[in-house]
């Protein structure tokens, strides 16, 4: 059933002579994300020449800029495990405090993109990740990076120089996670930078898979270690045959490659058993372990969880 109060969101972008089509579309998409965040049938404008009120919520911008100036969001960790319950990696989850409650990255990241702060945000997050590799020499650590940053040459140079300062044994334990919808849209621009990070030993995962109906051709073209299913695809999957078929098709698309399919947002044993039957290699979610605040006082995390 369609929600008549939440059917359409419109993003508006002013065009100026000299702008290329791709940039205009990126700005229009950012405005659409902002409109969706506002709820209801909404619209928003993106244009850096317009006053602040035309670009979005002033409160959001203040909150995000304060978060950046204070060293970044609060960090949590959530393990992803194999079928046997062995920890494959721990994903760093981010939240910011708005004065009343914590806000998840799913809610505030569209605004980071809207305000053009993704590069600053991603640099900060990667800089925070690297010292953690020394704290936990047995852990693979995954962190989400925006494709918006990764396709920019300036960020690519910074990333290369930063990673080269790390020991190879540390680089091999970094997993960069990218959103599937953005990967499909920018595949040609991502290919060289993914080759670069792979050459340095860094691994790549693509998350939110199945959220949008995009081509899976990129699976054959990019060296991606993990394909992580969107939680919405996983929820009550034992009762949703169409989602089971979609998961199975994604697993089949990865056959013949080194890419493994992991589920996220797993909440019950019935979901997990159905996912295993459909060929999923591993999972992540409250069924295994909930998100926990990152604690550098913990010398060693458990390497096995009940499945």
JSON list of N, CA and C in Angstrom, two decimals, residues 10-32 44-51 54-55:
[
{"chain": "A", "resi": 10, "resn": "UNK", "atom": "N", "xyz": [10.69, 15.82, -4.08]},
{"chain": "A", "resi": 10, "resn": "UNK", "atom": "CA", "xyz": [11.24, 16.56, -5.22]},
{"chain": "A", "resi": 10, "resn": "UNK", "atom": "C", "xyz": [12.50, 17.30, -4.79]},
{"chain": "A", "resi": 11, "resn": "UNK", "atom": "N", "xyz": [13.56, 17.12, -5.56]},
{"chain": "A", "resi": 11, "resn": "UNK", "atom": "CA", "xyz": [14.80, 17.86, -5.33]},
{"chain": "A", "resi": 11, "resn": "UNK", "atom": "C", "xyz": [15.01, 18.85, -6.46]},
{"chain": "A", "resi": 12, "resn": "UNK", "atom": "N", "xyz": [15.30, 20.09, -6.11]},
{"chain": "A", "resi": 12, "resn": "UNK", "atom": "CA", "xyz": [15.47, 21.16, -7.09]},
{"chain": "A", "resi": 12, "resn": "UNK", "atom": "C", "xyz": [16.90, 21.67, -7.03]},
{"chain": "A", "resi": 13, "resn": "UNK", "atom": "N", "xyz": [17.52, 21.81, -8.19]},
{"chain": "A", "resi": 13, "resn": "UNK", "atom": "CA", "xyz": [18.89, 22.31, -8.26]},
{"chain": "A", "resi": 13, "resn": "UNK", "atom": "C", "xyz": [18.97, 23.42, -9.30]},
{"chain": "A", "resi": 14, "resn": "UNK", "atom": "N", "xyz": [19.48, 24.57, -8.91]},
{"chain": "A", "resi": 14, "resn": "UNK", "atom": "CA", "xyz": [19.69, 25.66, -9.87]},
{"chain": "A", "resi": 14, "resn": "UNK", "atom": "C", "xyz": [20.89, 25.32, -10.75]},
{"chain": "A", "resi": 15, "resn": "UNK", "atom": "N", "xyz": [20.78, 25.60, -12.04]},
{"chain": "A", "resi": 15, "resn": "UNK", "atom": "CA", "xyz": [21.87, 25.32, -12.97]},
{"chain": "A", "resi": 15, "resn": "UNK", "atom": "C", "xyz": [22.54, 26.62, -13.40]},
{"chain": "A", "resi": 16, "resn": "UNK", "atom": "N", "xyz": [23.87, 26.60, -13.45]},
{"chain": "A", "resi": 16, "resn": "UNK", "atom": "CA", "xyz": [24.61, 27.77, -13.92]},
{"chain": "A", "resi": 16, "resn": "UNK", "atom": "C", "xyz": [25.49, 27.36, -15.08]},
{"chain": "A", "resi": 17, "resn": "UNK", "atom": "N", "xyz": [25.72, 28.27, -15.98]},
{"chain": "A", "resi": 17, "resn": "UNK", "atom": "CA", "xyz": [26.55, 27.99, -17.14]},
{"chain": "A", "resi": 17, "resn": "UNK", "atom": "C", "xyz": [27.92, 27.47, -16.71]},
{"chain": "A", "resi": 18, "resn": "UNK", "atom": "N", "xyz": [28.36, 26.40, -17.34]},
{"chain": "A", "resi": 18, "resn": "UNK", "atom": "CA", "xyz": [29.66, 25.84, -17.01]},
{"chain": "A", "resi": 18, "resn": "UNK", "atom": "C", "xyz": [29.58, 24.59, -16.16]},
{"chain": "A", "resi": 19, "resn": "UNK", "atom": "N", "xyz": [28.45, 24.37, -15.52]},
{"chain": "A", "resi": 19, "resn": "UNK", "atom": "CA", "xyz": [28.29, 23.16, -14.70]},
{"chain": "A", "resi": 19, "resn": "UNK", "atom": "C", "xyz": [28.09, 21.95, -15.61]},
{"chain": "A", "resi": 20, "resn": "UNK", "atom": "N", "xyz": [28.73, 20.83, -15.26]},
{"chain": "A", "resi": 20, "resn": "UNK", "atom": "CA", "xyz": [28.51, 19.63, -16.06]},
{"chain": "A", "resi": 20, "resn": "UNK", "atom": "C", "xyz": [27.26, 18.89, -15.57]},
{"chain": "A", "resi": 21, "resn": "UNK", "atom": "N", "xyz": [26.74, 18.05, -16.44]},
{"chain": "A", "resi": 21, "resn": "UNK", "atom": "CA", "xyz": [25.49, 17.35, -16.15]},
{"chain": "A", "resi": 21, "resn": "UNK", "atom": "C", "xyz": [25.57, 16.51, -14.89]},
{"chain": "A", "resi": 22, "resn": "UNK", "atom": "N", "xyz": [26.70, 15.83, -14.71]},
{"chain": "A", "resi": 22, "resn": "UNK", "atom": "CA", "xyz": [26.85, 14.94, -13.56]},
{"chain": "A", "resi": 22, "resn": "UNK", "atom": "C", "xyz": [26.77, 15.71, -12.25]},
{"chain": "A", "resi": 23, "resn": "UNK", "atom": "N", "xyz": [27.39, 16.89, -12.21]},
{"chain": "A", "resi": 23, "resn": "UNK", "atom": "CA", "xyz": [27.35, 17.70, -10.99]},
{"chain": "A", "resi": 23, "resn": "UNK", "atom": "C", "xyz": [25.94, 18.18, -10.69]},
{"chain": "A", "resi": 24, "resn": "UNK", "atom": "N", "xyz": [25.22, 18.59, -11.74]},
{"chain": "A", "resi": 24, "resn": "UNK", "atom": "CA", "xyz": [23.84, 19.04, -11.55]},
{"chain": "A", "resi": 24, "resn": "UNK", "atom": "C", "xyz": [22.98, 17.90, -11.00]},
{"chain": "A", "resi": 25, "resn": "UNK", "atom": "N", "xyz": [23.15, 16.70, -11.56]},
{"chain": "A", "resi": 25, "resn": "UNK", "atom": "CA", "xyz": [22.37, 15.55, -11.09]},
{"chain": "A", "resi": 25, "resn": "UNK", "atom": "C", "xyz": [22.71, 15.20, -9.64]},
{"chain": "A", "resi": 26, "resn": "UNK", "atom": "N", "xyz": [23.99, 15.29, -9.28]},
{"chain": "A", "resi": 26, "resn": "UNK", "atom": "CA", "xyz": [24.39, 15.01, -7.90]},
{"chain": "A", "resi": 26, "resn": "UNK", "atom": "C", "xyz": [23.72, 15.97, -6.93]},
{"chain": "A", "resi": 27, "resn": "UNK", "atom": "N", "xyz": [23.68, 17.26, -7.32]},
{"chain": "A", "resi": 27, "resn": "UNK", "atom": "CA", "xyz": [23.06, 18.26, -6.45]},
{"chain": "A", "resi": 27, "resn": "UNK", "atom": "C", "xyz": [21.55, 18.04, -6.35]},
{"chain": "A", "resi": 28, "resn": "UNK", "atom": "N", "xyz": [20.93, 17.67, -7.48]},
{"chain": "A", "resi": 28, "resn": "UNK", "atom": "CA", "xyz": [19.49, 17.40, -7.46]},
{"chain": "A", "resi": 28, "resn": "UNK", "atom": "C", "xyz": [19.18, 16.19, -6.57]},
{"chain": "A", "resi": 29, "resn": "UNK", "atom": "N", "xyz": [20.04, 15.16, -6.63]},
{"chain": "A", "resi": 29, "resn": "UNK", "atom": "CA", "xyz": [19.84, 13.99, -5.79]},
{"chain": "A", "resi": 29, "resn": "UNK", "atom": "C", "xyz": [20.02, 14.33, -4.31]},
{"chain": "A", "resi": 30, "resn": "UNK", "atom": "N", "xyz": [20.99, 15.21, -4.01]},
{"chain": "A", "resi": 30, "resn": "UNK", "atom": "CA", "xyz": [21.19, 15.63, -2.62]},
{"chain": "A", "resi": 30, "resn": "UNK", "atom": "C", "xyz": [19.95, 16.35, -2.10]},
{"chain": "A", "resi": 31, "resn": "UNK", "atom": "N", "xyz": [19.37, 17.20, -2.95]},
{"chain": "A", "resi": 31, "resn": "UNK", "atom": "CA", "xyz": [18.16, 17.91, -2.56]},
{"chain": "A", "resi": 31, "resn": "UNK", "atom": "C", "xyz": [17.00, 16.94, -2.33]},
{"chain": "A", "resi": 32, "resn": "UNK", "atom": "N", "xyz": [16.93, 15.91, -3.17]},
{"chain": "A", "resi": 32, "resn": "UNK", "atom": "CA", "xyz": [15.87, 14.91, -3.01]},
{"chain": "A", "resi": 32, "resn": "UNK", "atom": "C", "xyz": [16.03, 14.14, -1.71]},
{"chain": "A", "resi": 44, "resn": "UNK", "atom": "N", "xyz": [12.89, 20.15, -1.64]},
{"chain": "A", "resi": 44, "resn": "UNK", "atom": "CA", "xyz": [14.02, 20.90, -1.10]},
{"chain": "A", "resi": 44, "resn": "UNK", "atom": "C", "xyz": [14.85, 21.42, -2.25]},
{"chain": "A", "resi": 45, "resn": "UNK", "atom": "N", "xyz": [15.59, 22.49, -1.99]},
{"chain": "A", "resi": 45, "resn": "UNK", "atom": "CA", "xyz": [16.42, 23.14, -3.00]},
{"chain": "A", "resi": 45, "resn": "UNK", "atom": "C", "xyz": [17.89, 22.99, -2.63]},
{"chain": "A", "resi": 46, "resn": "UNK", "atom": "N", "xyz": [18.73, 22.68, -3.61]},
{"chain": "A", "resi": 46, "resn": "UNK", "atom": "CA", "xyz": [20.18, 22.67, -3.41]},
{"chain": "A", "resi": 46, "resn": "UNK", "atom": "C", "xyz": [20.79, 23.70, -4.35]},
{"chain": "A", "resi": 47, "resn": "UNK", "atom": "N", "xyz": [21.49, 24.64, -3.76]},
{"chain": "A", "resi": 47, "resn": "UNK", "atom": "CA", "xyz": [22.25, 25.59, -4.57]},
{"chain": "A", "resi": 47, "resn": "UNK", "atom": "C", "xyz": [23.15, 26.37, -3.63]},
{"chain": "A", "resi": 48, "resn": "UNK", "atom": "N", "xyz": [24.47, 26.29, -3.83]},
{"chain": "A", "resi": 48, "resn": "UNK", "atom": "CA", "xyz": [25.37, 26.94, -2.89]},
{"chain": "A", "resi": 48, "resn": "UNK", "atom": "C", "xyz": [25.36, 28.46, -3.00]},
{"chain": "A", "resi": 49, "resn": "UNK", "atom": "N", "xyz": [24.64, 29.01, -3.98]},
{"chain": "A", "resi": 49, "resn": "UNK", "atom": "CA", "xyz": [24.54, 30.47, -4.07]},
{"chain": "A", "resi": 49, "resn": "UNK", "atom": "C", "xyz": [23.31, 30.99, -3.34]},
{"chain": "A", "resi": 50, "resn": "UNK", "atom": "N", "xyz": [22.44, 30.06, -2.88]},
{"chain": "A", "resi": 50, "resn": "UNK", "atom": "CA", "xyz": [21.23, 30.47, -2.20]},
{"chain": "A", "resi": 50, "resn": "UNK", "atom": "C", "xyz": [21.50, 30.64, -0.71]},
{"chain": "A", "resi": 51, "resn": "UNK", "atom": "N", "xyz": [20.69, 31.43, 0.00]},
{"chain": "A", "resi": 51, "resn": "UNK", "atom": "CA", "xyz": [20.87, 31.58, 1.43]},
{"chain": "A", "resi": 51, "resn": "UNK", "atom": "C", "xyz": [20.67, 30.25, 2.15]},
{"chain": "A", "resi": 54, "resn": "UNK", "atom": "N", "xyz": [17.58, 28.11, 2.13]},
{"chain": "A", "resi": 54, "resn": "UNK", "atom": "CA", "xyz": [17.21, 27.43, 0.90]},
{"chain": "A", "resi": 54, "resn": "UNK", "atom": "C", "xyz": [17.89, 26.09, 0.75]},
{"chain": "A", "resi": 55, "resn": "UNK", "atom": "N", "xyz": [18.94, 25.85, 1.52]},
{"chain": "A", "resi": 55, "resn": "UNK", "atom": "CA", "xyz": [19.71, 24.62, 1.36]},
{"chain": "A", "resi": 55, "resn": "UNK", "atom": "C", "xyz": [19.26, 23.53, 2.32]}
]
